[in-house]
mmCIF file of C-alpha atoms (C1' of nucleotides) in Angstrom:
data_model
loop_
_atom_site.group_PDB
_atom_site.id
_atom_site.type_symbol
_atom_site.label_atom_id
_atom_site.label_comp_id
_atom_site.label_asym_id
_atom_site.label_seq_id
_atom_site.Cartn_x
_atom_site.Cartn_y
_atom_site.Cartn_z
ATOM 1 C CA MET A 1 -28.244 -11.246 4.996
ATOM 2 C CA THR A 2 -27.101 -12.885 1.776
ATOM 3 C CA ASP A 3 -25.549 -10.903 -1.011
ATOM 4 C CA SER A 4 -28.567 -11.269 -3.214
ATOM 5 C CA ALA A 5 -30.770 -9.772 -0.509
ATOM 6 C CA LYS A 6 -28.720 -6.575 -0.486
ATOM 7 C CA PRO A 7 -29.525 -3.651 -2.724
ATOM 8 C CA ARG A 8 -27.556 -3.727 -5.957
ATOM 9 C CA ARG A 9 -25.654 -0.600 -4.980
ATOM 10 C CA GLU A 10 -24.316 -2.229 -1.847
ATOM 11 C CA GLN A 11 -23.366 -5.378 -3.724
ATOM 12 C CA ILE A 12 -21.395 -3.256 -6.154
ATOM 13 C CA TYR A 13 -19.508 -1.499 -3.350
ATOM 14 C CA ASP A 14 -18.780 -4.823 -1.640
ATOM 15 C CA VAL A 15 -17.387 -6.431 -4.761
ATOM 16 C CA ALA A 16 -15.473 -3.280 -5.655
ATOM 17 C CA SER A 17 -13.872 -3.272 -2.193
ATOM 18 C CA ARG A 18 -12.739 -6.824 -2.669
ATOM 19 C CA LEU A 19 -11.408 -6.368 -6.187
ATOM 20 C CA PHE A 20 -9.720 -3.040 -5.438
ATOM 21 C CA SER A 21 -8.036 -4.561 -2.397
ATOM 22 C CA GLU A 22 -6.908 -7.678 -4.282
ATOM 23 C CA ARG A 23 -5.827 -6.099 -7.571
ATOM 24 C CA GLY A 24 -5.645 -2.383 -6.908
ATOM 25 C CA TYR A 25 -7.924 0.369 -8.153
ATOM 26 C CA HIS A 26 -6.385 0.949 -11.562
ATOM 27 C CA ALA A 27 -5.882 -2.728 -12.294
ATOM 28 C CA THR A 28 -9.581 -3.412 -11.777
ATOM 29 C CA SER A 29 -11.747 -2.687 -14.791
ATOM 30 C CA MET A 30 -15.415 -1.875 -14.649
ATOM 31 C CA ARG A 31 -15.948 -4.996 -16.768
ATOM 32 C CA ASP A 32 -14.151 -7.137 -14.158
ATOM 33 C CA LEU A 33 -16.479 -5.687 -11.572
ATOM 34 C CA ALA A 34 -19.599 -6.207 -13.654
ATOM 35 C CA GLY A 35 -18.514 -9.760 -14.480
ATOM 36 C CA GLU A 36 -18.368 -10.688 -10.800
ATOM 37 C CA LEU A 37 -21.917 -9.443 -10.440
ATOM 38 C CA GLY A 38 -23.128 -11.284 -13.506
ATOM 39 C CA ILE A 39 -24.049 -8.174 -15.473
ATOM 40 C CA GLN A 40 -22.606 -6.224 -18.400
ATOM 41 C CA GLY A 41 -20.110 -3.398 -17.937
ATOM 42 C CA GLY A 42 -22.407 -0.646 -19.080
ATOM 43 C CA SER A 43 -25.140 -1.759 -16.709
ATOM 44 C CA LEU A 44 -23.146 -0.595 -13.704
ATOM 45 C CA TYR A 45 -23.876 3.006 -14.610
ATOM 46 C CA ALA A 46 -27.525 2.579 -13.804
ATOM 47 C CA HIS A 47 -26.448 2.311 -10.164
ATOM 48 C CA ILE A 48 -23.313 4.389 -9.775
ATOM 49 C CA SER A 49 -21.980 7.546 -11.331
ATOM 50 C CA GLY A 50 -18.478 6.370 -12.177
ATOM 51 C CA LYS A 51 -15.422 4.435 -11.123
ATOM 52 C CA GLU A 52 -14.019 7.100 -8.831
ATOM 53 C CA ASP A 53 -17.329 7.320 -7.022
ATOM 54 C CA LEU A 54 -16.679 3.734 -5.893
ATOM 55 C CA LEU A 55 -13.253 4.570 -4.547
ATOM 56 C CA VAL A 56 -14.491 7.709 -2.813
ATOM 57 C CA GLU A 57 -17.293 5.857 -1.071
ATOM 58 C CA ILE A 58 -15.087 2.955 0.025
ATOM 59 C CA VAL A 59 -12.478 5.305 1.473
ATOM 60 C CA ARG A 60 -15.076 7.510 3.109
ATOM 61 C CA GLY A 61 -16.767 4.473 4.638
ATOM 62 C CA ALA A 62 -13.499 3.236 6.106
ATOM 63 C CA SER A 63 -12.510 6.553 7.645
ATOM 64 C CA GLN A 64 -16.040 6.917 9.033
ATOM 65 C CA GLN A 65 -15.694 3.588 10.798
ATOM 66 C CA PHE A 66 -12.443 4.660 12.427
ATOM 67 C CA ASP A 67 -14.019 7.922 13.517
ATOM 68 C CA ASP A 68 -17.127 6.298 14.977
ATOM 69 C CA SER A 69 -15.040 3.764 16.796
ATOM 70 C CA LEU A 70 -12.304 6.000 18.201
ATOM 71 C CA PHE A 71 -13.832 9.399 18.874
ATOM 72 C CA THR A 72 -16.470 8.064 21.255
ATOM 73 C CA LEU A 73 -13.490 7.100 23.403
ATOM 74 C CA ARG A 74 -12.431 10.702 23.915
ATOM 75 C CA GLU A 75 -14.828 11.522 26.700
ATOM 76 C CA LEU A 76 -14.460 8.167 28.430
ATOM 77 C CA ASP A 77 -12.916 8.545 31.832
ATOM 78 C CA LEU A 78 -10.244 5.863 31.916
ATOM 79 C CA PRO A 79 -6.599 5.791 32.999
ATOM 80 C CA ALA A 80 -4.351 6.301 29.985
ATOM 81 C CA ASP A 81 -3.030 2.752 29.880
ATOM 82 C CA GLN A 82 -6.521 1.285 29.806
ATOM 83 C CA LYS A 83 -7.571 3.865 27.268
ATOM 84 C CA LEU A 84 -4.654 2.897 25.067
ATOM 85 C CA ARG A 85 -5.669 -0.749 25.246
ATOM 86 C CA GLU A 86 -9.210 0.073 24.323
ATOM 87 C CA ALA A 87 -8.214 2.413 21.485
ATOM 88 C CA MET A 88 -5.891 -0.188 20.016
ATOM 89 C CA PHE A 89 -8.619 -2.804 20.273
ATOM 90 C CA ARG A 90 -11.174 -0.646 18.506
ATOM 91 C CA HIS A 91 -8.702 0.433 15.854
ATOM 92 C CA ILE A 92 -7.630 -3.129 15.094
ATOM 93 C CA ARG A 93 -11.222 -4.290 15.114
ATOM 94 C CA VAL A 94 -12.134 -1.798 12.410
ATOM 95 C CA VAL A 95 -9.246 -3.083 10.293
ATOM 96 C CA ALA A 96 -10.036 -6.737 10.977
ATOM 97 C CA ASP A 97 -13.758 -6.407 10.331
ATOM 98 C CA ASN A 98 -13.188 -4.462 7.125
ATOM 99 C CA MET A 99 -10.054 -5.948 5.643
ATOM 100 C CA ASP A 100 -11.029 -5.107 2.088
ATOM 101 C CA SER A 101 -11.989 -1.498 2.536
ATOM 102 C CA ALA A 102 -9.167 -0.952 5.032
ATOM 103 C CA THR A 103 -6.683 -2.244 2.474
ATOM 104 C CA VAL A 104 -8.180 -0.001 -0.192
ATOM 105 C CA PHE A 105 -8.063 2.861 2.256
ATOM 106 C CA PHE A 106 -4.355 2.413 2.997
ATOM 107 C CA HIS A 107 -3.273 1.616 -0.556
ATOM 108 C CA GLU A 108 -5.449 3.556 -2.955
ATOM 109 C CA TRP A 109 -6.237 6.890 -1.344
ATOM 110 C CA LYS A 110 -3.451 8.546 -3.309
ATOM 111 C CA HIS A 111 -5.446 7.967 -6.484
ATOM 112 C CA LEU A 112 -8.320 10.116 -5.295
ATOM 113 C CA SER A 113 -8.946 13.446 -6.956
ATOM 114 C CA GLU A 114 -8.155 16.657 -5.166
ATOM 115 C CA GLU A 115 -11.096 17.100 -2.839
ATOM 116 C CA PRO A 116 -11.464 13.600 -1.393
ATOM 117 C CA TYR A 117 -7.674 13.344 -1.318
ATOM 118 C CA ALA A 118 -7.484 16.435 0.880
ATOM 119 C CA GLN A 119 -10.159 14.967 3.140
ATOM 120 C CA VAL A 120 -8.080 11.845 3.704
ATOM 121 C CA VAL A 121 -5.025 13.949 4.567
ATOM 122 C CA ALA A 122 -7.087 15.958 7.033
ATOM 123 C CA TRP A 123 -8.593 12.811 8.501
ATOM 124 C CA ARG A 124 -5.167 11.299 9.066
ATOM 125 C CA ASP A 125 -4.189 14.393 11.028
ATOM 126 C CA THR A 126 -7.164 13.997 13.342
ATOM 127 C CA ILE A 127 -6.232 10.375 14.039
ATOM 128 C CA ASP A 128 -2.628 11.361 14.750
ATOM 129 C CA ALA A 129 -3.919 14.067 17.083
ATOM 130 C CA PHE A 130 -6.170 11.578 18.842
ATOM 131 C CA TYR A 131 -3.263 9.299 19.711
ATOM 132 C CA ARG A 132 -0.966 12.187 20.620
ATOM 133 C CA GLU A 133 -3.576 13.528 23.037
ATOM 134 C CA LEU A 134 -3.917 10.110 24.577
ATOM 135 C CA VAL A 135 -0.168 9.942 25.148
ATOM 136 C CA GLU A 136 -0.050 13.467 26.554
ATOM 137 C CA ARG A 137 -2.809 12.661 29.018
ATOM 138 C CA GLY A 138 -0.940 9.556 30.075
ATOM 139 C CA ILE A 139 2.166 11.574 30.794
ATOM 140 C CA GLU A 140 0.194 14.190 32.742
ATOM 141 C CA GLU A 141 -1.482 11.473 34.774
ATOM 142 C CA GLY A 142 1.877 9.958 35.578
ATOM 143 C CA VAL A 143 0.838 6.672 33.979
ATOM 144 C CA PHE A 144 3.299 7.011 31.088
ATOM 145 C CA ARG A 145 6.979 7.845 31.321
ATOM 146 C CA ALA A 146 7.620 11.572 31.361
ATOM 147 C CA ASP A 147 10.499 11.370 28.889
ATOM 148 C CA LEU A 148 8.403 10.020 26.025
ATOM 149 C CA ASP A 149 8.442 11.859 22.731
ATOM 150 C CA VAL A 150 4.726 12.311 22.161
ATOM 151 C CA ARG A 151 4.848 12.295 18.393
ATOM 152 C CA MET A 152 7.060 9.216 18.170
ATOM 153 C CA THR A 153 4.993 7.361 20.724
ATOM 154 C CA ALA A 154 1.809 7.992 18.766
ATOM 155 C CA ASN A 155 3.702 6.928 15.667
ATOM 156 C CA LEU A 156 4.690 3.637 17.221
ATOM 157 C CA VAL A 157 1.165 2.849 18.350
ATOM 158 C CA LEU A 158 -0.222 3.738 14.933
ATOM 159 C CA SER A 159 2.354 1.510 13.254
ATOM 160 C CA ALA A 160 1.206 -1.464 15.284
ATOM 161 C CA VAL A 161 -2.515 -1.013 14.710
ATOM 162 C CA ASN A 162 -2.368 0.042 11.075
ATOM 163 C CA TRP A 163 0.063 -2.622 9.918
ATOM 164 C CA THR A 164 -2.407 -5.335 10.935
ATOM 165 C CA TYR A 165 -4.102 -4.960 7.555
ATOM 166 C CA THR A 166 -1.052 -6.670 5.991
ATOM 167 C CA TRP A 167 -1.025 -9.821 8.083
ATOM 168 C CA TYR A 168 -4.334 -10.340 9.873
ATOM 169 C CA ARG A 169 -6.331 -13.305 8.566
ATOM 170 C CA PRO A 170 -10.032 -13.405 9.430
ATOM 171 C CA GLY A 171 -11.082 -16.791 10.673
ATOM 172 C CA GLY A 172 -7.719 -17.481 12.298
ATOM 173 C CA THR A 173 -7.297 -18.117 15.988
ATOM 174 C CA LEU A 174 -6.326 -14.539 16.860
ATOM 175 C CA THR A 175 -9.170 -12.157 17.553
ATOM 176 C CA PRO A 176 -8.778 -8.379 17.333
ATOM 177 C CA ARG A 177 -9.037 -8.383 21.126
ATOM 178 C CA ASP A 178 -6.149 -10.859 21.418
ATOM 179 C CA ILE A 179 -3.960 -8.806 19.118
ATOM 180 C CA ALA A 180 -4.721 -5.550 20.872
ATOM 181 C CA GLU A 181 -4.113 -7.014 24.339
ATOM 182 C CA GLN A 182 -0.797 -8.518 23.340
ATOM 183 C CA PHE A 183 0.418 -5.432 21.504
ATOM 184 C CA ALA A 184 -0.687 -3.108 24.288
ATOM 185 C CA GLU A 185 0.909 -5.264 26.959
ATOM 186 C CA MET A 186 4.221 -5.331 25.099
ATOM 187 C CA LEU A 187 4.098 -1.604 24.458
ATOM 188 C CA LEU A 188 3.187 -0.727 28.008
ATOM 189 C CA SER A 189 5.521 -3.074 29.867
ATOM 190 C CA GLY A 190 8.335 -3.466 27.347
ATOM 191 C CA LEU A 191 10.097 -6.511 25.964
ATOM 192 C CA ARG A 192 12.931 -6.450 28.435
ATOM 193 C CA GLN A 193 13.055 -8.848 31.333
ATOM 194 C CA ALA A 194 12.471 -6.720 34.408
ATOM 195 C CA MET B 1 26.784 11.583 -9.658
ATOM 196 C CA THR B 2 24.165 13.518 -11.576
ATOM 197 C CA ASP B 3 21.330 11.766 -13.309
ATOM 198 C CA SER B 4 22.718 12.479 -16.738
ATOM 199 C CA ALA B 5 25.981 10.758 -15.841
ATOM 200 C CA LYS B 6 24.153 7.507 -15.093
ATOM 201 C CA PRO B 7 23.518 4.876 -17.714
ATOM 202 C CA ARG B 8 20.134 5.256 -19.364
ATOM 203 C CA ARG B 9 18.947 1.972 -17.901
ATOM 204 C CA GLU B 10 19.552 3.205 -14.370
ATOM 205 C CA GLN B 11 17.868 6.503 -15.074
ATOM 206 C CA ILE B 12 14.828 4.611 -16.275
ATOM 207 C CA TYR B 13 14.666 2.497 -13.110
ATOM 208 C CA ASP B 14 15.087 5.582 -10.920
ATOM 209 C CA VAL B 15 12.291 7.476 -12.604
ATOM 210 C CA ALA B 16 10.096 4.373 -12.676
ATOM 211 C CA SER B 17 10.608 3.937 -8.924
ATOM 212 C CA ARG B 18 9.506 7.487 -8.322
ATOM 213 C CA LEU B 19 6.486 7.375 -10.607
ATOM 214 C CA PHE B 20 5.347 3.942 -9.434
ATOM 215 C CA SER B 21 5.634 5.069 -5.823
ATOM 216 C CA GLU B 22 3.762 8.326 -6.447
ATOM 217 C CA ARG B 23 1.036 7.090 -8.784
ATOM 218 C CA GLY B 24 1.130 3.332 -8.552
ATOM 219 C CA TYR B 25 2.270 0.797 -11.116
ATOM 220 C CA HIS B 26 -0.876 0.560 -13.209
ATOM 221 C CA ALA B 27 -1.566 4.272 -13.146
ATOM 222 C CA THR B 28 1.853 5.028 -14.609
ATOM 223 C CA SER B 29 2.024 4.708 -18.379
ATOM 224 C CA MET B 30 5.180 3.994 -20.323
ATOM 225 C CA ARG B 31 4.610 7.332 -22.036
ATOM 226 C CA ASP B 32 4.538 9.119 -18.654
ATOM 227 C CA LEU B 33 7.837 7.464 -17.888
ATOM 228 C CA ALA B 34 9.379 8.321 -21.254
ATOM 229 C CA GLY B 35 8.134 11.897 -20.973
ATOM 230 C CA GLU B 36 10.014 12.413 -17.700
ATOM 231 C CA LEU B 37 13.170 11.245 -19.454
ATOM 232 C CA GLY B 38 12.589 13.446 -22.472
ATOM 233 C CA ILE B 39 12.213 10.617 -24.954
ATOM 234 C CA GLN B 40 9.371 8.943 -26.839
ATOM 235 C CA GLY B 41 7.406 6.015 -25.449
ATOM 236 C CA GLY B 42 8.657 3.476 -27.926
ATOM 237 C CA SER B 43 12.280 4.416 -27.291
ATOM 238 C CA LEU B 44 12.154 2.865 -23.831
ATOM 239 C CA TYR B 45 12.158 -0.585 -25.368
ATOM 240 C CA ALA B 46 15.707 -0.153 -26.611
ATOM 241 C CA HIS B 47 16.738 -0.315 -22.945
ATOM 242 C CA ILE B 48 14.236 -2.516 -21.173
ATOM 243 C CA SER B 49 12.164 -5.511 -22.123
ATOM 244 C CA GLY B 50 8.810 -4.388 -20.807
ATOM 245 C CA LYS B 51 6.856 -2.687 -18.081
ATOM 246 C CA GLU B 52 6.808 -5.620 -15.705
ATOM 247 C CA ASP B 53 10.570 -5.925 -15.988
ATOM 248 C CA LEU B 54 10.749 -2.516 -14.313
ATOM 249 C CA LEU B 55 8.551 -3.604 -11.425
ATOM 250 C CA VAL B 56 10.422 -6.886 -10.986
ATOM 251 C CA GLU B 57 13.785 -5.141 -10.835
ATOM 252 C CA ILE B 58 12.611 -2.462 -8.415
ATOM 253 C CA VAL B 59 11.111 -5.018 -6.065
ATOM 254 C CA ARG B 60 14.103 -7.337 -6.342
ATOM 255 C CA GLY B 61 16.462 -4.427 -5.642
ATOM 256 C CA ALA B 62 14.538 -3.454 -2.525
ATOM 257 C CA SER B 63 14.426 -6.955 -1.073
ATOM 258 C CA GLN B 64 18.123 -7.349 -1.852
ATOM 259 C CA GLN B 65 18.887 -4.246 0.170
ATOM 260 C CA PHE B 66 16.998 -5.591 3.160
ATOM 261 C CA ASP B 67 18.808 -8.901 2.867
ATOM 262 C CA ASP B 68 22.261 -7.356 2.595
ATOM 263 C CA SER B 69 21.565 -5.103 5.515
ATOM 264 C CA LEU B 70 19.951 -7.576 7.908
ATOM 265 C CA PHE B 71 21.478 -10.974 7.283
ATOM 266 C CA THR B 72 25.029 -9.836 7.997
ATOM 267 C CA LEU B 73 23.695 -9.222 11.497
ATOM 268 C CA ARG B 74 22.952 -12.889 12.091
ATOM 269 C CA GLU B 75 26.443 -13.966 13.053
ATOM 270 C CA LEU B 76 27.168 -10.828 15.049
ATOM 271 C CA ASP B 77 27.674 -11.633 18.699
ATOM 272 C CA LEU B 78 25.583 -9.034 20.491
ATOM 273 C CA PRO B 79 23.104 -9.204 23.350
ATOM 274 C CA ALA B 80 19.572 -9.448 21.982
ATOM 275 C CA ASP B 81 18.523 -5.966 23.040
ATOM 276 C CA GLN B 82 21.472 -4.381 21.233
ATOM 277 C CA LYS B 83 20.907 -6.622 18.263
ATOM 278 C CA LEU B 84 17.299 -5.505 18.109
ATOM 279 C CA ARG B 85 18.363 -1.869 18.137
ATOM 280 C CA GLU B 86 20.828 -2.476 15.344
ATOM 281 C CA ALA B 87 18.394 -4.522 13.247
ATOM 282 C CA MET B 88 15.734 -1.834 13.558
ATOM 283 C CA PHE B 89 18.251 0.817 12.608
ATOM 284 C CA ARG B 90 19.378 -1.044 9.496
ATOM 285 C CA HIS B 91 15.837 -1.899 8.501
ATOM 286 C CA ILE B 92 14.643 1.679 8.854
ATOM 287 C CA ARG B 93 17.730 2.959 7.056
ATOM 288 C CA VAL B 94 16.946 0.810 4.028
ATOM 289 C CA VAL B 95 13.423 2.221 3.965
ATOM 290 C CA ALA B 96 14.577 5.802 4.526
ATOM 291 C CA ASP B 97 17.343 5.670 1.925
ATOM 292 C CA ASN B 98 15.075 4.079 -0.659
ATOM 293 C CA MET B 99 11.697 5.611 -0.035
ATOM 294 C CA ASP B 100 10.570 5.197 -3.637
ATOM 295 C CA SER B 101 11.506 1.577 -4.163
ATOM 296 C CA ALA B 102 10.454 0.683 -0.613
ATOM 297 C CA THR B 103 7.033 2.185 -1.269
ATOM 298 C CA VAL B 104 6.776 0.294 -4.561
ATOM 299 C CA PHE B 105 7.893 -2.830 -2.761
ATOM 300 C CA PHE B 106 5.187 -2.587 -0.102
ATOM 301 C CA HIS B 107 2.389 -1.431 -2.409
ATOM 302 C CA GLU B 108 2.867 -3.016 -5.795
ATOM 303 C CA TRP B 109 4.284 -6.495 -5.247
ATOM 304 C CA LYS B 110 0.813 -7.996 -5.567
ATOM 305 C CA HIS B 111 0.818 -7.005 -9.228
ATOM 306 C CA LEU B 112 3.802 -9.192 -10.044
ATOM 307 C CA SER B 113 3.322 -12.303 -12.154
ATOM 308 C CA GLU B 114 3.512 -15.716 -10.579
ATOM 309 C CA GLU B 115 7.237 -16.326 -10.252
ATOM 310 C CA PRO B 116 8.438 -12.982 -8.848
ATOM 311 C CA TYR B 117 5.283 -12.873 -6.729
ATOM 312 C CA ALA B 118 6.210 -16.190 -5.133
ATOM 313 C CA GLN B 119 9.715 -14.888 -4.512
ATOM 314 C CA VAL B 120 8.383 -11.923 -2.581
ATOM 315 C CA VAL B 121 6.192 -14.181 -0.457
ATOM 316 C CA ALA B 122 9.199 -16.397 0.277
ATOM 317 C CA TRP B 123 11.356 -13.384 1.036
ATOM 318 C CA ARG B 124 8.839 -12.059 3.516
ATOM 319 C CA ASP B 125 8.958 -15.375 5.348
ATOM 320 C CA THR B 126 12.729 -15.131 5.715
ATOM 321 C CA ILE B 127 12.440 -11.665 7.200
ATOM 322 C CA ASP B 128 9.755 -12.820 9.620
ATOM 323 C CA ALA B 129 11.999 -15.718 10.581
ATOM 324 C CA PHE B 130 14.938 -13.375 11.121
ATOM 325 C CA TYR B 131 13.022 -11.307 13.667
ATOM 326 C CA ARG B 132 11.475 -14.347 15.345
ATOM 327 C CA GLU B 133 14.924 -15.866 15.803
ATOM 328 C CA LEU B 134 16.153 -12.640 17.285
ATOM 329 C CA VAL B 135 13.305 -12.651 19.799
ATOM 330 C CA GLU B 136 13.866 -16.337 20.644
ATOM 331 C CA ARG B 137 17.535 -15.719 21.313
ATOM 332 C CA GLY B 138 16.656 -12.813 23.546
ATOM 333 C CA ILE B 139 14.338 -14.978 25.587
ATOM 334 C CA GLU B 140 16.947 -17.737 25.876
ATOM 335 C CA GLU B 141 19.547 -15.213 26.964
ATOM 336 C CA GLY B 142 17.195 -13.895 29.596
ATOM 337 C CA VAL B 143 17.324 -10.432 28.065
ATOM 338 C CA PHE B 144 13.685 -10.514 26.947
ATOM 339 C CA ARG B 145 10.690 -11.504 29.016
ATOM 340 C CA ALA B 146 10.063 -15.235 28.993
ATOM 341 C CA ASP B 147 6.304 -14.843 28.511
ATOM 342 C CA LEU B 148 6.579 -13.111 25.138
ATOM 343 C CA ASP B 149 4.708 -14.572 22.201
ATOM 344 C CA VAL B 150 7.516 -14.837 19.676
ATOM 345 C CA ARG B 151 5.408 -14.390 16.584
ATOM 346 C CA MET B 152 3.507 -11.407 17.937
ATOM 347 C CA THR B 153 6.686 -9.766 19.176
ATOM 348 C CA ALA B 154 8.304 -10.073 15.746
ATOM 349 C CA ASN B 155 5.065 -8.726 14.302
ATOM 350 C CA LEU B 156 5.177 -5.672 16.511
ATOM 351 C CA VAL B 157 8.784 -4.892 15.636
ATOM 352 C CA LEU B 158 8.083 -5.346 11.930
ATOM 353 C CA SER B 159 5.082 -3.036 12.177
ATOM 354 C CA ALA B 160 7.240 -0.271 13.584
ATOM 355 C CA VAL B 161 10.058 -0.526 11.046
ATOM 356 C CA ASN B 162 7.938 -1.185 7.958
ATOM 357 C CA TRP B 163 5.349 1.502 8.616
ATOM 358 C CA THR B 164 8.062 4.184 8.440
ATOM 359 C CA TYR B 165 7.655 4.236 4.653
ATOM 360 C CA THR B 166 4.325 5.997 5.186
ATOM 361 C CA TRP B 167 5.510 8.898 7.305
ATOM 362 C CA TYR B 168 9.289 9.334 7.073
ATOM 363 C CA ARG B 169 10.358 12.468 5.245
ATOM 364 C CA PRO B 170 13.947 12.595 3.986
ATOM 365 C CA GLY B 171 15.629 15.854 4.853
ATOM 366 C CA GLY B 172 13.681 16.253 8.092
ATOM 367 C CA THR B 173 15.348 16.459 11.462
ATOM 368 C CA LEU B 174 14.874 12.783 12.316
ATOM 369 C CA THR B 175 17.565 10.419 11.073
ATOM 370 C CA PRO B 176 16.996 6.676 10.691
ATOM 371 C CA ARG B 177 19.252 6.268 13.728
ATOM 372 C CA ASP B 178 17.055 8.599 15.797
ATOM 373 C CA ILE B 179 13.907 6.761 14.831
ATOM 374 C CA ALA B 180 15.397 3.346 15.516
ATOM 375 C CA GLU B 181 16.786 4.402 18.900
ATOM 376 C CA GLN B 182 13.509 5.890 20.011
ATOM 377 C CA PHE B 183 11.380 2.998 18.793
ATOM 378 C CA ALA B 184 13.760 0.409 20.267
ATOM 379 C CA GLU B 185 13.909 2.202 23.594
ATOM 380 C CA MET B 186 10.122 2.375 23.832
ATOM 381 C CA LEU B 187 9.746 -1.255 22.822
ATOM 382 C CA LEU B 188 12.408 -2.492 25.212
ATOM 383 C CA SER B 189 11.517 -0.439 28.276
ATOM 384 C CA GLY B 190 7.810 0.142 27.716
ATOM 385 C CA LEU B 191 5.688 3.248 27.869
ATOM 386 C CA ARG B 192 4.602 2.836 31.453
ATOM 387 C CA GLN B 193 6.131 4.871 34.225
ATOM 388 C CA ALA B 194 8.229 2.433 36.225
ATOM 389 C "C1'" DC C 1 16.262 7.152 -30.278
ATOM 390 C "C1'" DC C 2 12.125 8.541 -33.574
ATOM 391 C "C1'" DT C 3 7.945 7.958 -36.494
ATOM 392 C "C1'" DA C 4 4.186 5.535 -37.306
ATOM 393 C "C1'" DC C 5 1.575 2.121 -36.289
ATOM 394 C "C1'" DC C 6 -0.709 -2.404 -34.149
ATOM 395 C "C1'" DG C 7 -4.585 -4.821 -31.587
ATOM 396 C "C1'" DA C 8 -6.553 -4.632 -27.143
ATOM 397 C "C1'" DT C 9 -8.802 -2.536 -23.672
ATOM 398 C "C1'" DC C 10 -10.252 1.290 -21.036
ATOM 399 C "C1'" DG C 11 -14.344 4.259 -18.765
ATOM 400 C "C1'" DG C 12 -18.427 5.783 -20.153
ATOM 401 C "C1'" DT C 13 -22.902 6.763 -23.074
ATOM 402 C "C1'" DA C 14 -27.202 6.360 -26.144
ATOM 403 C "C1'" DG C 15 -31.171 4.170 -26.927
ATOM 404 C "C1'" DG C 16 -33.982 0.799 -25.928
ATOM 405 C "C1'" DC D 1 -30.180 -4.294 -17.403
ATOM 406 C "C1'" DC D 2 -28.483 -5.162 -22.514
ATOM 407 C "C1'" DT D 3 -26.514 -4.123 -27.146
ATOM 408 C "C1'" DA D 4 -23.709 -1.504 -29.580
ATOM 409 C "C1'" DC D 5 -20.861 1.870 -29.759
ATOM 410 C "C1'" DC D 6 -17.638 6.200 -28.699
ATOM 411 C "C1'" DG D 7 -12.912 8.443 -28.368
ATOM 412 C "C1'" DA D 8 -8.892 7.836 -25.711
ATOM 413 C "C1'" DT D 9 -5.201 5.438 -24.230
ATOM 414 C "C1'" DC D 10 -2.710 1.402 -23.251
ATOM 415 C "C1'" DG D 11 1.902 -1.675 -23.861
ATOM 416 C "C1'" DG D 12 4.553 -2.901 -27.380
ATOM 417 C "C1'" DT D 13 6.705 -3.424 -32.329
ATOM 418 C "C1'" DA D 14 8.711 -2.541 -37.155
ATOM 419 C "C1'" DG D 15 11.699 -0.166 -39.696
ATOM 420 C "C1'" DG D 16 14.746 3.130 -40.000
#
DNA sequence: CCTACCGATCGGTAGG
DNA sequence: CCTACCGATCGGTAGG
């Protein structure tokens, strides 16, 4: 589907994601945005209610993608190491397939007003909890080392998958699957020569 | 040393670091900044040359701290696993001791004008190279697994140390040393039960 | 370091 | 979707 076949509203959100990720939310003017779409600044308001509405929707869309991708994993009956691989893959795939909105999500959420801001904070807690649960299960199953600090382990995994938004380049040779497999293998088996 | 004992210029950079990290560069006005210092907006220009000067200096200061901390490690004669521990500790300590400027560094460097922007890009390459070298040495020494992908390994380490700026809280129970030791131990030995 | 001001630009609206 | 406009605010300067 080409851009011009999409509804105007969607085009606006797409371009806003790109500009916000490249320049930042506050450094992007509504006239910049309109210019990229070939219309006048004031004309945007026929389709959207305001600038923050754009940010709210982009951030909500990104967190929704993480949720859809990760929470369906909860009930899956897999050994913890395989579940970790799969979670990392899905997490990285969301970032890789949505580089613009993921970047906006990680960089601009602090500029949200109170209510959507609080939702992002709450969302982040649920993602932390998801990875902590996964680690706890792994310890219980005897798949992971018993002396792991659950919080720090989840932290390390989250560092690896989240930081991809800073260096991943779509169209390169590395697929999200490649990245996840390599990261998971290093995390599970360690860097040290056995 | 209390704030009021510092030169005005330093006070301005300190407050700018905090405000830029909390609100972002473009969302912080020079009047916001002046207000926190108890002076008028125009009075700032007796001490600094402009808004971007603040950002340039904050970013330069942060990258300088990383350089000073990491590059003295190069000539140190340590086994690669110990060197990795020490590098991670120093890296995390720079982030933890400079949360404001580190946050500005990671979030706002894209808003720099051409020349300082290019310097940040070049700097990032030197840091990548530092960690890749460390991994290569470890493989040569037989301390690290021979089948490691050097670039991805450096990537994973950098993810762990850089991402700390998003979750570390000064004054908590975890010291930079604690974090580095735990992360390094997990990375070196792996999560899997042996 | 202040007062007073500059031109530019901002997000958003009215009326068509 | 455009033209024309609003008040507010921006970074920065002159003169003291």
